[in-house]
PDB file of C-alpha atoms in Angstrom:
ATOM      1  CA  UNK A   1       0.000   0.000   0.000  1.00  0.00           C
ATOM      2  CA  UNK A   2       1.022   3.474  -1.016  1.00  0.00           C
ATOM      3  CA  UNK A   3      -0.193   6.099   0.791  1.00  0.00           C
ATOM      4  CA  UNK A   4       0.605   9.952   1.395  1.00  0.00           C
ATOM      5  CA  UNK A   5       0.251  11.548   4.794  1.00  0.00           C
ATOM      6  CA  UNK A   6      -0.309  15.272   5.230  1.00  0.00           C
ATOM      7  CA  UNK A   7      -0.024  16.951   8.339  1.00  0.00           C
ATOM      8  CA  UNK A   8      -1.014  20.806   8.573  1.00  0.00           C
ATOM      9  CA  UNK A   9      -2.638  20.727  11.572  1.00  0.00           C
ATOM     10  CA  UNK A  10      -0.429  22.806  13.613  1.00  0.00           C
ATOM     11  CA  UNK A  11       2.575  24.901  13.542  1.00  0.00           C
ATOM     12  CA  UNK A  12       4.991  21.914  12.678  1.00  0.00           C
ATOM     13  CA  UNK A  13       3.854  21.065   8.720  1.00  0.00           C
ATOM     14  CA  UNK A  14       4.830  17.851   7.626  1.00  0.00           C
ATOM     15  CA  UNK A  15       4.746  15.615   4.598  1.00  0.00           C
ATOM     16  CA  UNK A  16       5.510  11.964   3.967  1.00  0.00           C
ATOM     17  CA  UNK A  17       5.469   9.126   1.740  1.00  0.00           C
ATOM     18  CA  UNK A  18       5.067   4.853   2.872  1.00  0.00           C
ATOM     19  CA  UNK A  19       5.452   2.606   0.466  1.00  0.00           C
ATOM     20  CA  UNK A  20       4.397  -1.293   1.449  1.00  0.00           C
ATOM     21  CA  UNK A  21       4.939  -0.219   5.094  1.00  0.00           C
ATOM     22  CA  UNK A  22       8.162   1.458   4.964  1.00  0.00           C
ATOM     23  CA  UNK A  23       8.983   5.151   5.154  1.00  0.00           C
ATOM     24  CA  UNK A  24      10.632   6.193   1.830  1.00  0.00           C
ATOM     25  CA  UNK A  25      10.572  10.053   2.170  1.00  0.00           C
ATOM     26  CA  UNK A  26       9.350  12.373   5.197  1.00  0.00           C
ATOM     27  CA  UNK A  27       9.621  16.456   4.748  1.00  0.00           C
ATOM     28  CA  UNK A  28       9.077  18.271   8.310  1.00  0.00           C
ATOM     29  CA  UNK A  29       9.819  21.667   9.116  1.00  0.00           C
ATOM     30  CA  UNK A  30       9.048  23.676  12.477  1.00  0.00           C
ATOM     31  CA  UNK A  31       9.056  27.642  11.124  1.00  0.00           C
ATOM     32  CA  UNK A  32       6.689  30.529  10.733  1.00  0.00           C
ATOM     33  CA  UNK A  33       5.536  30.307   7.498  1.00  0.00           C
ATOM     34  CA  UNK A  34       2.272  30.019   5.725  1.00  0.00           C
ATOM     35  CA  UNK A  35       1.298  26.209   5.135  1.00  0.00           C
ATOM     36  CA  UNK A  36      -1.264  27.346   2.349  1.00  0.00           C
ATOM     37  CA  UNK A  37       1.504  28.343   0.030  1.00  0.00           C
ATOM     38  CA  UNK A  38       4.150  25.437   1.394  1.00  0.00           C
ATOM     39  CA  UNK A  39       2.318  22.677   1.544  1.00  0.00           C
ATOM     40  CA  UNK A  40       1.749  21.539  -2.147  1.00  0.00           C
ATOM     41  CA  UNK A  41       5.216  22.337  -2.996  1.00  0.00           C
ATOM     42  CA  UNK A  42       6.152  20.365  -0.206  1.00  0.00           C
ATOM     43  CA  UNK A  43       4.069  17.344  -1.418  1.00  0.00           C
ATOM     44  CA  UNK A  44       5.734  17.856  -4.973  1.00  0.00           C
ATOM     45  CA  UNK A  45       9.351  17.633  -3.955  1.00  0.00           C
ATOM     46  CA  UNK A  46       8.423  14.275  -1.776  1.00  0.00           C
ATOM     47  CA  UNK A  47       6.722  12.463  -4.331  1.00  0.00           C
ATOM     48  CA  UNK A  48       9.543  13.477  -6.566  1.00  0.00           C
ATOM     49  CA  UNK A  49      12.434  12.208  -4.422  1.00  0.00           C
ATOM     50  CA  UNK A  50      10.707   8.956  -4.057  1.00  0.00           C
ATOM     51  CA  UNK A  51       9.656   8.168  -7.198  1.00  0.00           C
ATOM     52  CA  UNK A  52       5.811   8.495  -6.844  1.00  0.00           C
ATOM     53  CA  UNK A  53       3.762   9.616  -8.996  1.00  0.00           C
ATOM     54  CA  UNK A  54      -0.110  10.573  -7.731  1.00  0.00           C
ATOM     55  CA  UNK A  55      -1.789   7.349 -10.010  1.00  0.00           C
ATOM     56  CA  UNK A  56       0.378   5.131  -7.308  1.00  0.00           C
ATOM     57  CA  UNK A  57      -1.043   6.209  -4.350  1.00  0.00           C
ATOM     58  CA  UNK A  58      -3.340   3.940  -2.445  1.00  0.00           C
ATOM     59  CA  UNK A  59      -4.313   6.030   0.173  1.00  0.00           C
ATOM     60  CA  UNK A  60      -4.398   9.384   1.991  1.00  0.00           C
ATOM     61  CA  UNK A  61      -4.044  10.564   5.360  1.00  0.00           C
ATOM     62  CA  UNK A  62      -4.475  13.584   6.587  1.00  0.00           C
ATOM     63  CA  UNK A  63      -4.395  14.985  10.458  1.00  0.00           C
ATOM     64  CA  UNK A  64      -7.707  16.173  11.215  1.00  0.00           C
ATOM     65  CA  UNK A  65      -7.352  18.525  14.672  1.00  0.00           C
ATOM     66  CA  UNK A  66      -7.492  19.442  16.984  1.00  0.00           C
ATOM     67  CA  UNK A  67      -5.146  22.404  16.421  1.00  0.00           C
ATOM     68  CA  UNK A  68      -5.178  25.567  14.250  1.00  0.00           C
ATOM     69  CA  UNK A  69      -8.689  26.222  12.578  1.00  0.00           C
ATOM     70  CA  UNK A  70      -6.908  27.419   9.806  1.00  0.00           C
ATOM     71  CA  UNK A  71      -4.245  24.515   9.621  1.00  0.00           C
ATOM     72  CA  UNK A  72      -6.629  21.749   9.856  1.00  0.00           C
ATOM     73  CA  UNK A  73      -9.135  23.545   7.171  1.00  0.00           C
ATOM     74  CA  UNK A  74      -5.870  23.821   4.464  1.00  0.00           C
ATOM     75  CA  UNK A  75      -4.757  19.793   5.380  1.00  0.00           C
ATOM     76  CA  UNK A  76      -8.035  18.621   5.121  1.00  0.00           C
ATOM     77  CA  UNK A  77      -8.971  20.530   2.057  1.00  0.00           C
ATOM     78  CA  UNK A  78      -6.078  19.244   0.036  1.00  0.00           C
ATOM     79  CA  UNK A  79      -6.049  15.492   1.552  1.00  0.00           C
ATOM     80  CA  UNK A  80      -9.788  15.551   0.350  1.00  0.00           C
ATOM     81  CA  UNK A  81      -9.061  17.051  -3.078  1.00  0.00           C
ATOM     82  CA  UNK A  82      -6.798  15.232  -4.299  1.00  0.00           C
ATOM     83  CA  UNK A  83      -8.352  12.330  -2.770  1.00  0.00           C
ATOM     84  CA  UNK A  84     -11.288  12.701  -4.860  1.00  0.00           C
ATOM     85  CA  UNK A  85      -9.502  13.643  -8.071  1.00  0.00           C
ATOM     86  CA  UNK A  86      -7.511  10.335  -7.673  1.00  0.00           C
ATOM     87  CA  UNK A  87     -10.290   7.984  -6.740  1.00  0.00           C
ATOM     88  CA  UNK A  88      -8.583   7.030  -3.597  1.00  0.00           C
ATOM     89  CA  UNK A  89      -9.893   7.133  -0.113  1.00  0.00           C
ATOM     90  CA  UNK A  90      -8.482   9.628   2.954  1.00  0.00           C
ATOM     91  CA  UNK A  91      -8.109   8.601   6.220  1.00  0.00           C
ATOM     92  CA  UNK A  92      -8.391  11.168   9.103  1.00  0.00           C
ATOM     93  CA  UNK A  93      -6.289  10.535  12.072  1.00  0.00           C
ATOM     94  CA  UNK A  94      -6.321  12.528  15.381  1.00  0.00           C
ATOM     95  CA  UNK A  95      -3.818  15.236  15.737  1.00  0.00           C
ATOM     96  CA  UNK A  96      -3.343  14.741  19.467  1.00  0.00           C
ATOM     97  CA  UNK A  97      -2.678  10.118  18.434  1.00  0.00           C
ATOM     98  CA  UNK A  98      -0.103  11.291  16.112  1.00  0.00           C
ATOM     99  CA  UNK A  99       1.847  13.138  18.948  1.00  0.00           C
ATOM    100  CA  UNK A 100       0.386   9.943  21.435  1.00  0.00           C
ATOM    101  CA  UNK A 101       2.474   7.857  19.322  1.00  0.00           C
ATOM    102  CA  UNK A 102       5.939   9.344  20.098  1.00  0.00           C
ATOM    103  CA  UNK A 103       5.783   8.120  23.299  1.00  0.00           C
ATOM    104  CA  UNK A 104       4.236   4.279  22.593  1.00  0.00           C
ATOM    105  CA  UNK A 105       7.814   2.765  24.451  1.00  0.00           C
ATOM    106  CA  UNK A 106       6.818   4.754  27.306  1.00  0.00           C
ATOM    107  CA  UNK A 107       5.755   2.449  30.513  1.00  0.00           C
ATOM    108  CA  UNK A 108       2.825   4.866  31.740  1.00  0.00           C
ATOM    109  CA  UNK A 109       0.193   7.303  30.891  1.00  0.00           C
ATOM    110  CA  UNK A 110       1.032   9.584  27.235  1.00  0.00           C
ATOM    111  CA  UNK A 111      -0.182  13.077  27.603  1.00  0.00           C
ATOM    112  CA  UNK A 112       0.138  15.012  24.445  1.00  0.00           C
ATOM    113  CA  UNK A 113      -1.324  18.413  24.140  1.00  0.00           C
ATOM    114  CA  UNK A 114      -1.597  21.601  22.142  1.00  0.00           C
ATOM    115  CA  UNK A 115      -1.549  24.475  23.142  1.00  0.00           C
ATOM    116  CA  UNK A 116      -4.938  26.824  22.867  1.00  0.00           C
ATOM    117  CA  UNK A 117      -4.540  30.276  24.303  1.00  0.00           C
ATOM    118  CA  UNK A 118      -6.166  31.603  27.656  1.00  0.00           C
ATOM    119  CA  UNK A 119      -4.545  28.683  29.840  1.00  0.00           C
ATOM    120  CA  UNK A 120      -6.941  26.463  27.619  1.00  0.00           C
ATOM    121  CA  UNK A 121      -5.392  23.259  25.948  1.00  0.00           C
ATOM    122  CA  UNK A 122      -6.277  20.555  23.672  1.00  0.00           C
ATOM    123  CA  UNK A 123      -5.375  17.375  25.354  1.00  0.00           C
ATOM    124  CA  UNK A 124      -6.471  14.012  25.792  1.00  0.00           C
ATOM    125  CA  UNK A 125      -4.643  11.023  28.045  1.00  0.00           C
ATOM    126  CA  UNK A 126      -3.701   7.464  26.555  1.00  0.00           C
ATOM    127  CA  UNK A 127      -1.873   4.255  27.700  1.00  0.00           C
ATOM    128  CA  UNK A 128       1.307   3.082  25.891  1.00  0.00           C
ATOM    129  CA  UNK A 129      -0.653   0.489  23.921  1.00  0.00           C
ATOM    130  CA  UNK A 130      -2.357   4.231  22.330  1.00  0.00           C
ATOM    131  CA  UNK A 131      -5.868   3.285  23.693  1.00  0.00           C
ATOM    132  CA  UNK A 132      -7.640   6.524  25.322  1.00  0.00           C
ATOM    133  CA  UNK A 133      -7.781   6.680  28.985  1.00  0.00           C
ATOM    134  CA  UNK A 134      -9.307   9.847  28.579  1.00  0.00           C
ATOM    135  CA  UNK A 135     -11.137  11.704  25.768  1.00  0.00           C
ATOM    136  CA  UNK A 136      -9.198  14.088  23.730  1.00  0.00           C
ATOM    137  CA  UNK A 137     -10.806  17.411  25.287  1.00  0.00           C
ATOM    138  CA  UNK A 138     -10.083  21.674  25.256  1.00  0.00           C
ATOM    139  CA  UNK A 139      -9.949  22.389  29.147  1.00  0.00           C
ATOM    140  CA  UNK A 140      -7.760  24.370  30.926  1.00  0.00           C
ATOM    141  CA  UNK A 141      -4.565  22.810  31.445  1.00  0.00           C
ATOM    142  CA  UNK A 142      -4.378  23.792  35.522  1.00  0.00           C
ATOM    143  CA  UNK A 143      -7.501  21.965  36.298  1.00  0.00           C
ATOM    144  CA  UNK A 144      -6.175  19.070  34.047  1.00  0.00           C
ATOM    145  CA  UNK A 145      -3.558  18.589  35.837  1.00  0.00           C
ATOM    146  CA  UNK A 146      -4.646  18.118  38.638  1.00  0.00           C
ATOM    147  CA  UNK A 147      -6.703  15.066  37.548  1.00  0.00           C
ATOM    148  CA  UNK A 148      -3.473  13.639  36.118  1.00  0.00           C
ATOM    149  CA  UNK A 149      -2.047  14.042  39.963  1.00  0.00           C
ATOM    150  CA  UNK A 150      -4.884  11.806  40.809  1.00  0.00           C
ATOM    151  CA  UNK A 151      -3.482   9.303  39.130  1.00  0.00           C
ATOM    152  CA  UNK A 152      -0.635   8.343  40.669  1.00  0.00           C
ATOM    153  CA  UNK A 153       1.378   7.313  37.937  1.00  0.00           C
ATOM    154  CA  UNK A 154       3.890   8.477  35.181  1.00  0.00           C
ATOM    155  CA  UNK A 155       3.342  11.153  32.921  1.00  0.00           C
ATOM    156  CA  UNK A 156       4.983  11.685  29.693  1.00  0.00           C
ATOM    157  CA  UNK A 157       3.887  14.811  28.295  1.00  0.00           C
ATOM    158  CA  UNK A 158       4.247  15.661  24.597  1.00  0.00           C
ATOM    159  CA  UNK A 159       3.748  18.924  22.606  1.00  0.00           C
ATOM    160  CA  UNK A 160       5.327  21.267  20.720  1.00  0.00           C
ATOM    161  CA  UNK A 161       4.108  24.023  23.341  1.00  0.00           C
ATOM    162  CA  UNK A 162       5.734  22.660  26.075  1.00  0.00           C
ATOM    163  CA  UNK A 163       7.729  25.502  26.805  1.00  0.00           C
ATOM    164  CA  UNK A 164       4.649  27.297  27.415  1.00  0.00           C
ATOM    165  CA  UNK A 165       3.504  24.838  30.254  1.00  0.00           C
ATOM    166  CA  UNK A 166       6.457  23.358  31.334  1.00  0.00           C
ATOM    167  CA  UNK A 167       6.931  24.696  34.432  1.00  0.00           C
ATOM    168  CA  UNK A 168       3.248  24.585  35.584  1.00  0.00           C
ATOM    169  CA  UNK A 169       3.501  20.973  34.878  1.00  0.00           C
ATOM    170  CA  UNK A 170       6.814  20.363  37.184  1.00  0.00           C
ATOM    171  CA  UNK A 171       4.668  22.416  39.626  1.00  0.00           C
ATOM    172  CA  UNK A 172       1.393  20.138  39.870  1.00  0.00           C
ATOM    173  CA  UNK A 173       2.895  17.148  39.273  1.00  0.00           C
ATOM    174  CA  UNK A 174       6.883  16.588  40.426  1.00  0.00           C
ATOM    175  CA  UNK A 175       8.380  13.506  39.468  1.00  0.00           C
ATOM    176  CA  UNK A 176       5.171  12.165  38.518  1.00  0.00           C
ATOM    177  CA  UNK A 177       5.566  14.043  35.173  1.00  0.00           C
ATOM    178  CA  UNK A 178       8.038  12.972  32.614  1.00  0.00           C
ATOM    179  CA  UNK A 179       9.193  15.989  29.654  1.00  0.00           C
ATOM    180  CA  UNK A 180      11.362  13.890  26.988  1.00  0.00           C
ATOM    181  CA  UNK A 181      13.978  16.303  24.952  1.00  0.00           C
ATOM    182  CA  UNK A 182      12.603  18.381  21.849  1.00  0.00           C
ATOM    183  CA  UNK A 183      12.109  16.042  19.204  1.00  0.00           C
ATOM    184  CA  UNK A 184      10.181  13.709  20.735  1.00  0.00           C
ATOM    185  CA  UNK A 185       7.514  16.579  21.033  1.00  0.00           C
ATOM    186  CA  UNK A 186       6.533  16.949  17.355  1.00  0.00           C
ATOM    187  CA  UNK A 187       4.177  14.292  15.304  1.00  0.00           C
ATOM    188  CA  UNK A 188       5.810  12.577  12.413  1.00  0.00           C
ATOM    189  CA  UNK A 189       3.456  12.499   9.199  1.00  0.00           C
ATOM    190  CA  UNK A 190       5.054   8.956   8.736  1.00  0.00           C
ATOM    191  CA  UNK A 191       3.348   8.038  11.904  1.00  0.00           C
ATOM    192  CA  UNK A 192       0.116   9.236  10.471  1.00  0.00           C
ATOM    193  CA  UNK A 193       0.487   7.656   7.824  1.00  0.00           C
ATOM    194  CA  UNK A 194       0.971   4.170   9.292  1.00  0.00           C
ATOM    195  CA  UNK A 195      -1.842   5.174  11.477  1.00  0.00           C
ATOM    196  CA  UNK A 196      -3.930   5.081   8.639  1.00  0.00           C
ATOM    197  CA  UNK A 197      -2.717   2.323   6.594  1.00  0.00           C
ATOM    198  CA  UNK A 198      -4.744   0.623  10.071  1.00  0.00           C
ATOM    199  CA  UNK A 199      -7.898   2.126   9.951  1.00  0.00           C
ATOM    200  CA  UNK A 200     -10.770   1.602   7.437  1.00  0.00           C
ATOM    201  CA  UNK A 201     -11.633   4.643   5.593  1.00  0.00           C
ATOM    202  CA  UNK A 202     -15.028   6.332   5.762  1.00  0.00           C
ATOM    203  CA  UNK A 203     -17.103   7.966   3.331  1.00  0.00           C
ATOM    204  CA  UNK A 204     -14.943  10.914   1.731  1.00  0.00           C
ATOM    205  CA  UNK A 205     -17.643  13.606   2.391  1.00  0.00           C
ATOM    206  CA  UNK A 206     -18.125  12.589   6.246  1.00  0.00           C
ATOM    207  CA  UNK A 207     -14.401  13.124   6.918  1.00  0.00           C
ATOM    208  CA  UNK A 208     -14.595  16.819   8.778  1.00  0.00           C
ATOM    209  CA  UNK A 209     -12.538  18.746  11.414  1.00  0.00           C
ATOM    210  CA  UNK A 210     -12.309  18.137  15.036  1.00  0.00           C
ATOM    211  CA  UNK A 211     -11.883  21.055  16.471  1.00  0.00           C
ATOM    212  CA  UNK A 212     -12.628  20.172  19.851  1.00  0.00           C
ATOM    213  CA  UNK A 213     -14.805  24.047  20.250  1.00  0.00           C
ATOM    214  CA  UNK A 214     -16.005  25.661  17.972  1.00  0.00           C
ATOM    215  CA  UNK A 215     -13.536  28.871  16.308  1.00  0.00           C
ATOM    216  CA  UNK A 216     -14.171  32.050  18.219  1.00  0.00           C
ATOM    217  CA  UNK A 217     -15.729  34.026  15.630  1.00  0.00           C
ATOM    218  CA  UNK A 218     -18.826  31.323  15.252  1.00  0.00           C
ATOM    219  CA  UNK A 219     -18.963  31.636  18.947  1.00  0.00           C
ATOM    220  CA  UNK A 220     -19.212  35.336  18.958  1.00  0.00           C
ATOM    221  CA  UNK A 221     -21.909  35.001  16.103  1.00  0.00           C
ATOM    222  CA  UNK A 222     -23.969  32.555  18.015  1.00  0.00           C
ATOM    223  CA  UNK A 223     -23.994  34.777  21.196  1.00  0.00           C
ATOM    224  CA  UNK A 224     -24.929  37.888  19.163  1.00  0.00           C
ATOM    225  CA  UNK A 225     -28.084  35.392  17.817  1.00  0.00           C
ATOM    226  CA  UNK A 226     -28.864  34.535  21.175  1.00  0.00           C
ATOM    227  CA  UNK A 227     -28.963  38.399  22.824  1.00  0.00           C
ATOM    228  CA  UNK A 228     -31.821  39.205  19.117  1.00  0.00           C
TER     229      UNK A 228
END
């Protein structure tokens, strides 16, 4: 199975190719630059390097969100399109599992998590075999941790905010909480693509974002409705 995985979802972009299982070209970069205009160049020079053209792709995967609104709207969009143009079916794998999976060696609870503004963060909690313990949620990440405490067990937290939490974490938790070195932080589109070479693929047109809440501006809309 060949299948191209797509990752826009947050501020890392990412890009990779699996051929029959293996990982034959990968294209990540962590910088402040706009994914809409990177992104299908990006796909280009991969496909090129490994000696793929789009009729031999079996598959596509795309992460889905939580994350940036605008991120997940320009991953999905193209994953879909070309999906449709080719004939081939899109898989849609969790933003939050892709990060999960960095720490699957890990003997204890995973913790990845995204950052969301206002102390708020996208999280969720899983075991090292990736099954949820808890559901991938947008709470604020003070209150969350303190349910991890609860616990009793080892942490590892992933994320490519951790700087912006780190020491809160330390705080809450102590030792209980385990913060791996830098690269371990950010998702690999080759592990979203073997993530979906595993799953069955749905319909193409029920295959949406998970945001987790709703963007701000639809909030702010609905409230207006609501004072009329």
């Amino acid at each position: 199975m060949n299948v191209l995985a797509i990752d826009t979802s947050n501020y890392v972009m990412g890009v990779a190719v699996i051929r029959d299982g293996a990982v034959v070209g990968e294209y990540v970069t962590n910088i402040k630059k706009n994914h809409s205009i990177r992104l299908m160049p990006a796909i280009d020079q991969v496909m090129k390097e490994t000696d793929m053209q789009p009729s031999d792709l079996d598959r596509i995967a795309v992460a889905h969100g939580p994350g940036s609104y605008t991120g997940v709207r320009i991953g999905l969009t193209t994953a879909k399109t070309m999906a449709w143009s080719l004939g081939i079916p899109v898989v849609g794998v969790s933003s939050l599992e892709a990060v999960a999976r960095q720490g699957v060696f890990f003997q204890g609870y995973v913790c990845p998590f995204f950052d969301a503004r206002r102390g708020l963060v996208y999280t969720g909690l899983y075991r090292s075999d990736m099954t949820l313990e808890k559901d991938e949620t947008n709470v604020l990440m003070e209150n969350w941790l303190h349910q991890l405490k609860e616990l009793d067990e080892p942490v590892l937290f992933l994320s490519q905010d951790i700087a912006v939490h780190d020491e809160k974490i330390v705080e809450i938790l102590g030792d209980q909480a385990v913060l791996p070195k830098a690269p371990y932080h950010y998702a690999r589109p080759a592990i979203i693509g073997s993530i979906a070479e595993e799953k069955e693929p749905g319909p193409l047109h029920d295959l949406v974002p998970n945001y987790l809440r709703i963007p701000e501006a639809e909030a702010k809309w609905l409230e207006q409705q609501g004072k009329k």
